[in-house]
Structures are given as C-alpha cells and as structure tokens.
Amino acid sequence: MDQIAHRFIPVNGLKLHIAEVGSESSPAVIFLHGFPETWYTWRHQMIAVANAGFRAIAPDFRGYGLSDSPTEPEKASFTDMINDTASILDSLAISKVFVIGKDFGAIVAYPFALQHPEKVAGIITLGLPFMPPGAFTNQFVLPEGFYPRRWQEPGRAEADFSRFDVKTVVRNIYILFSQSELQIADENQEIMDLVKPATPLPSWFTKEDIEIYAASYEKSGFRTALQVPYRTLNTVGSEVQDPKVEVPTTVIMGEEEYLLKIPGMGEYIRSGEVKKYVPKQETIYVPHGSHFLPEQFPNKVNQLILNFLNQNKHLALV
C-alpha cells in the first residue's frame, strides 16, 4: 500500500482525489469504482498492474471518498462522472487509456468510451456489462423492495442509514451485496433491517477494510453516492444514440453475482444480445465469485486483467 501515491487535482471546479502507482511513461489504466467503494477497492489490482509495467490511476468519484462533493449533490449525474474522467486524463496528460470499471463504474466506462473513443484502448468491467438505452426503465425492471428501488426515493436511505454509525452501514452493505440472491425488503422493512447484527463479515473482508471505507464516507457522507447511481438510474444508456463500443472488451462476472438475478440481466449477457452494442466483448465467469471480485479473489482478477492488458498493450501506443 505504501507504493501507492495520493494527490488532489482540480477537475471541473472540484478537487478530486486520485491514487496512482507506476511509471508515467507506461501504458495507463484508470480504475473506476462502484458503491459503496472508493479508490481503495482497487488496491490489489493497482499494485499488480504497476508491477507488470503499467501505470495505475484510481480516482474517487466526486462526492466519494476524499474527493470534493459537488455544491448540489442532488443534481449530480453520470454525465458529471464521465466528464470528470476525461478531465482527469487530460490533467495527467494521458491521451490513451485502458478503462476498468466495477459496478456503476461500468456505467461510466462505456459512455466514456462512446464519447471519447480516441482516448480508450480497451475496457474491462466487473459485475455489469454495457447497459443498453433505457436499461432500467424498459429492459431490466427492478423488483419492489430491492435496494436500488428503495434508495431511489429521496430521504428513505438517509433515514435508514441514520439509525447506525457509518461503519455499520458499510458493514451491512458488504454483507448484503456478497449474497448470491437479490435481497428484497418487505413492505415494512428497510434495507438495513435485512442484516442481523450477528451476521459475520465475508472471510476476505477485514475490520481494517471497514475502518478505511468508513473513514472515507464519514468525510463524504452518502448524499452524492445516493444520487449517482441510484437516483439517476433512469438516465442510464441515454448518452449516445445507436451506441456501439468498438474497442476490445472483457466482462468479468462472479458466478454468484446477485445482479445476474435481476429479471432479464443474466439472459441479456448470456444470450449475446449485449454484442449488438459491444461486438468485441468476451465474458468470463469466476466460480464462487460474488459482487466484490477485486477484493474477494484479487489474484484471479489480477490474472484476468493482466491477460487482457498484455494482449492489447499495442492499442495503448500513441
């Protein structure tokens, strides 16, 4: 961890935190986190790719971790995250990059590639594939009582989370999202009620990890994190008409990833329909893998990422 350097850079009126490791002259890889994560999600992958001769960069999105929050978090959007990613690369004088996104980081990665194709050498996403136009309004209908539906409602998650300290909120979310089934709350339940206090942490997640994530969210709060992604899901896939991602792409899914149980999601990936939008996509399934693959199976994920980067390294040369 002490190999990883940290700095703040001015981006679109905010100071955003980035973690980085590796030579500035090496091919660049930018890692985009999901929720409830920060740059720290990628700690194992950053070291591995740097040791393999790449430059690893992992920002905290605006309103997450150590990055500044926007002045009006309730107006934040995926477009902000896409524009911030472009601005980070411009600030670091990186003209070509491999983009790796987990969870909603994938929802930033693909539109970023569509809007800035000249900047992207290849894409890896974990947990989510390319999301088609109108994804969460037309194609994938989220069940009532499923956490994204609950958290779309302004104030509901805030009231739910406020009953607990930040460490407990992070702990509960990691336990919930590590399950292989969709966790559905009853009408008179809140999402935090789905975790019993005695439920153990996943074996690969430590109390120190909780402390680090909680310290970040004690700084940032959850206002922006609830806005993006949850309260902007209806905009997913709206960025580009007739989208087609032309660069090589790999999707890495845990076989026990609960998102595969969203109605229509597993079929969309397995049927090959996603290749209408991402024709050069390969999908790899990790046995026993959950939603948190980079932390659950870091060595396996590192191997898959390095295989992709080494196969496509020539595409990063400018």
Short mmCIF file of N, CA and C in Angstrom, two decimals, residues 7-18 60-64 66-73 75-77 79-81 83-85 87-88 91 219 224:
data_model
loop_
_atom_site.label_atom_id
_atom_site.label_comp_id
_atom_site.label_asym_id
_atom_site.label_seq_id
_atom_site.Cartn_x
_atom_site.Cartn_y
_atom_site.Cartn_z
N ARG A 7 -2.76 12.19 -4.54
CA ARG A 7 -2.75 13.64 -4.76
C ARG A 7 -4.16 14.11 -5.12
N PHE A 8 -4.31 15.44 -5.11
CA PHE A 8 -5.57 16.06 -5.47
C PHE A 8 -5.35 16.90 -6.72
N ILE A 9 -6.28 16.80 -7.66
CA ILE A 9 -6.15 17.60 -8.87
C ILE A 9 -7.45 18.38 -9.09
N PRO A 10 -7.35 19.60 -9.59
CA PRO A 10 -8.56 20.39 -9.86
C PRO A 10 -9.27 19.86 -11.10
N VAL A 11 -10.54 19.54 -10.95
CA VAL A 11 -11.33 18.97 -12.04
C VAL A 11 -12.72 19.59 -12.02
N ASN A 12 -13.04 20.34 -13.05
CA ASN A 12 -14.39 20.88 -13.21
C ASN A 12 -14.91 21.56 -11.95
N GLY A 13 -14.04 22.39 -11.35
CA GLY A 13 -14.43 23.18 -10.19
C GLY A 13 -14.32 22.47 -8.86
N LEU A 14 -13.87 21.22 -8.84
CA LEU A 14 -13.70 20.47 -7.60
C LEU A 14 -12.27 19.95 -7.50
N LYS A 15 -11.85 19.60 -6.28
CA LYS A 15 -10.58 18.91 -6.09
C LYS A 15 -10.90 17.42 -5.95
N LEU A 16 -10.41 16.64 -6.90
CA LEU A 16 -10.66 15.21 -6.87
C LEU A 16 -9.41 14.47 -6.43
N HIS A 17 -9.62 13.47 -5.59
CA HIS A 17 -8.51 12.65 -5.09
C HIS A 17 -8.23 11.52 -6.06
N ILE A 18 -6.94 11.32 -6.38
CA ILE A 18 -6.55 10.16 -7.16
C ILE A 18 -5.42 9.43 -6.44
N ASP A 60 -11.22 8.80 -6.71
CA ASP A 60 -12.51 8.81 -6.02
C ASP A 60 -13.44 9.70 -6.84
N PHE A 61 -14.59 9.16 -7.24
CA PHE A 61 -15.55 9.99 -7.95
C PHE A 61 -15.94 11.21 -7.10
N ARG A 62 -16.41 12.25 -7.73
CA ARG A 62 -16.90 13.43 -6.99
C ARG A 62 -17.94 12.98 -5.96
N GLY A 63 -17.81 13.51 -4.74
CA GLY A 63 -18.76 13.16 -3.69
C GLY A 63 -18.47 11.85 -3.01
N TYR A 64 -17.40 11.18 -3.42
CA TYR A 64 -16.99 9.91 -2.82
C TYR A 64 -15.62 10.06 -2.19
N LEU A 66 -12.26 10.84 -0.64
CA LEU A 66 -11.56 12.07 -0.30
C LEU A 66 -11.78 13.19 -1.31
N SER A 67 -12.53 12.90 -2.39
CA SER A 67 -12.82 13.94 -3.37
C SER A 67 -13.86 14.92 -2.86
N ASP A 68 -13.81 16.15 -3.37
CA ASP A 68 -14.82 17.14 -3.01
C ASP A 68 -16.21 16.67 -3.44
N SER A 69 -17.19 17.10 -2.69
CA SER A 69 -18.58 16.90 -3.10
C SER A 69 -19.04 18.09 -3.92
N PRO A 70 -19.91 17.86 -4.89
CA PRO A 70 -20.46 19.00 -5.62
C PRO A 70 -21.31 19.85 -4.69
N THR A 71 -21.46 21.13 -5.03
CA THR A 71 -22.21 22.03 -4.15
C THR A 71 -23.68 21.62 -4.04
N GLU A 72 -24.20 20.99 -5.09
CA GLU A 72 -25.59 20.49 -5.06
C GLU A 72 -25.58 19.01 -5.42
N PRO A 73 -25.32 18.14 -4.42
CA PRO A 73 -25.23 16.71 -4.71
C PRO A 73 -26.46 16.14 -5.40
N LYS A 75 -28.06 17.23 -7.73
CA LYS A 75 -28.04 17.47 -9.18
C LYS A 75 -26.92 16.71 -9.89
N ALA A 76 -26.14 15.93 -9.14
CA ALA A 76 -25.05 15.18 -9.74
C ALA A 76 -25.61 14.13 -10.70
N SER A 77 -24.81 13.78 -11.73
CA SER A 77 -25.29 12.86 -12.76
C SER A 77 -24.14 11.99 -13.26
N THR A 79 -23.26 11.95 -16.22
CA THR A 79 -22.52 12.83 -17.14
C THR A 79 -21.38 13.53 -16.42
N ASP A 80 -21.60 13.95 -15.17
CA ASP A 80 -20.53 14.56 -14.39
C ASP A 80 -19.36 13.60 -14.23
N MET A 81 -19.67 12.35 -13.91
CA MET A 81 -18.60 11.36 -13.70
C MET A 81 -17.83 11.09 -15.00
N ASN A 83 -17.50 13.22 -17.58
CA ASN A 83 -16.70 14.40 -17.86
C ASN A 83 -15.49 14.50 -16.93
N ASP A 84 -15.68 14.13 -15.65
CA ASP A 84 -14.56 14.16 -14.71
C ASP A 84 -13.47 13.18 -15.14
N THR A 85 -13.87 12.01 -15.62
CA THR A 85 -12.89 11.01 -16.06
C THR A 85 -12.05 11.56 -17.21
N SER A 87 -11.51 14.71 -17.85
CA SER A 87 -10.70 15.81 -17.35
C SER A 87 -9.50 15.32 -16.54
N ILE A 88 -9.69 14.24 -15.78
CA ILE A 88 -8.57 13.66 -15.04
C ILE A 88 -7.46 13.24 -16.00
N SER A 91 -5.74 16.25 -17.43
CA SER A 91 -4.88 16.87 -16.43
C SER A 91 -3.57 16.12 -16.26
N LYS A 219 -16.19 11.37 5.80
CA LYS A 219 -15.85 12.65 5.18
C LYS A 219 -16.88 13.05 4.14
N THR A 224 -24.07 12.35 -2.39
CA THR A 224 -23.78 12.16 -3.81
C THR A 224 -23.89 10.70 -4.19
#
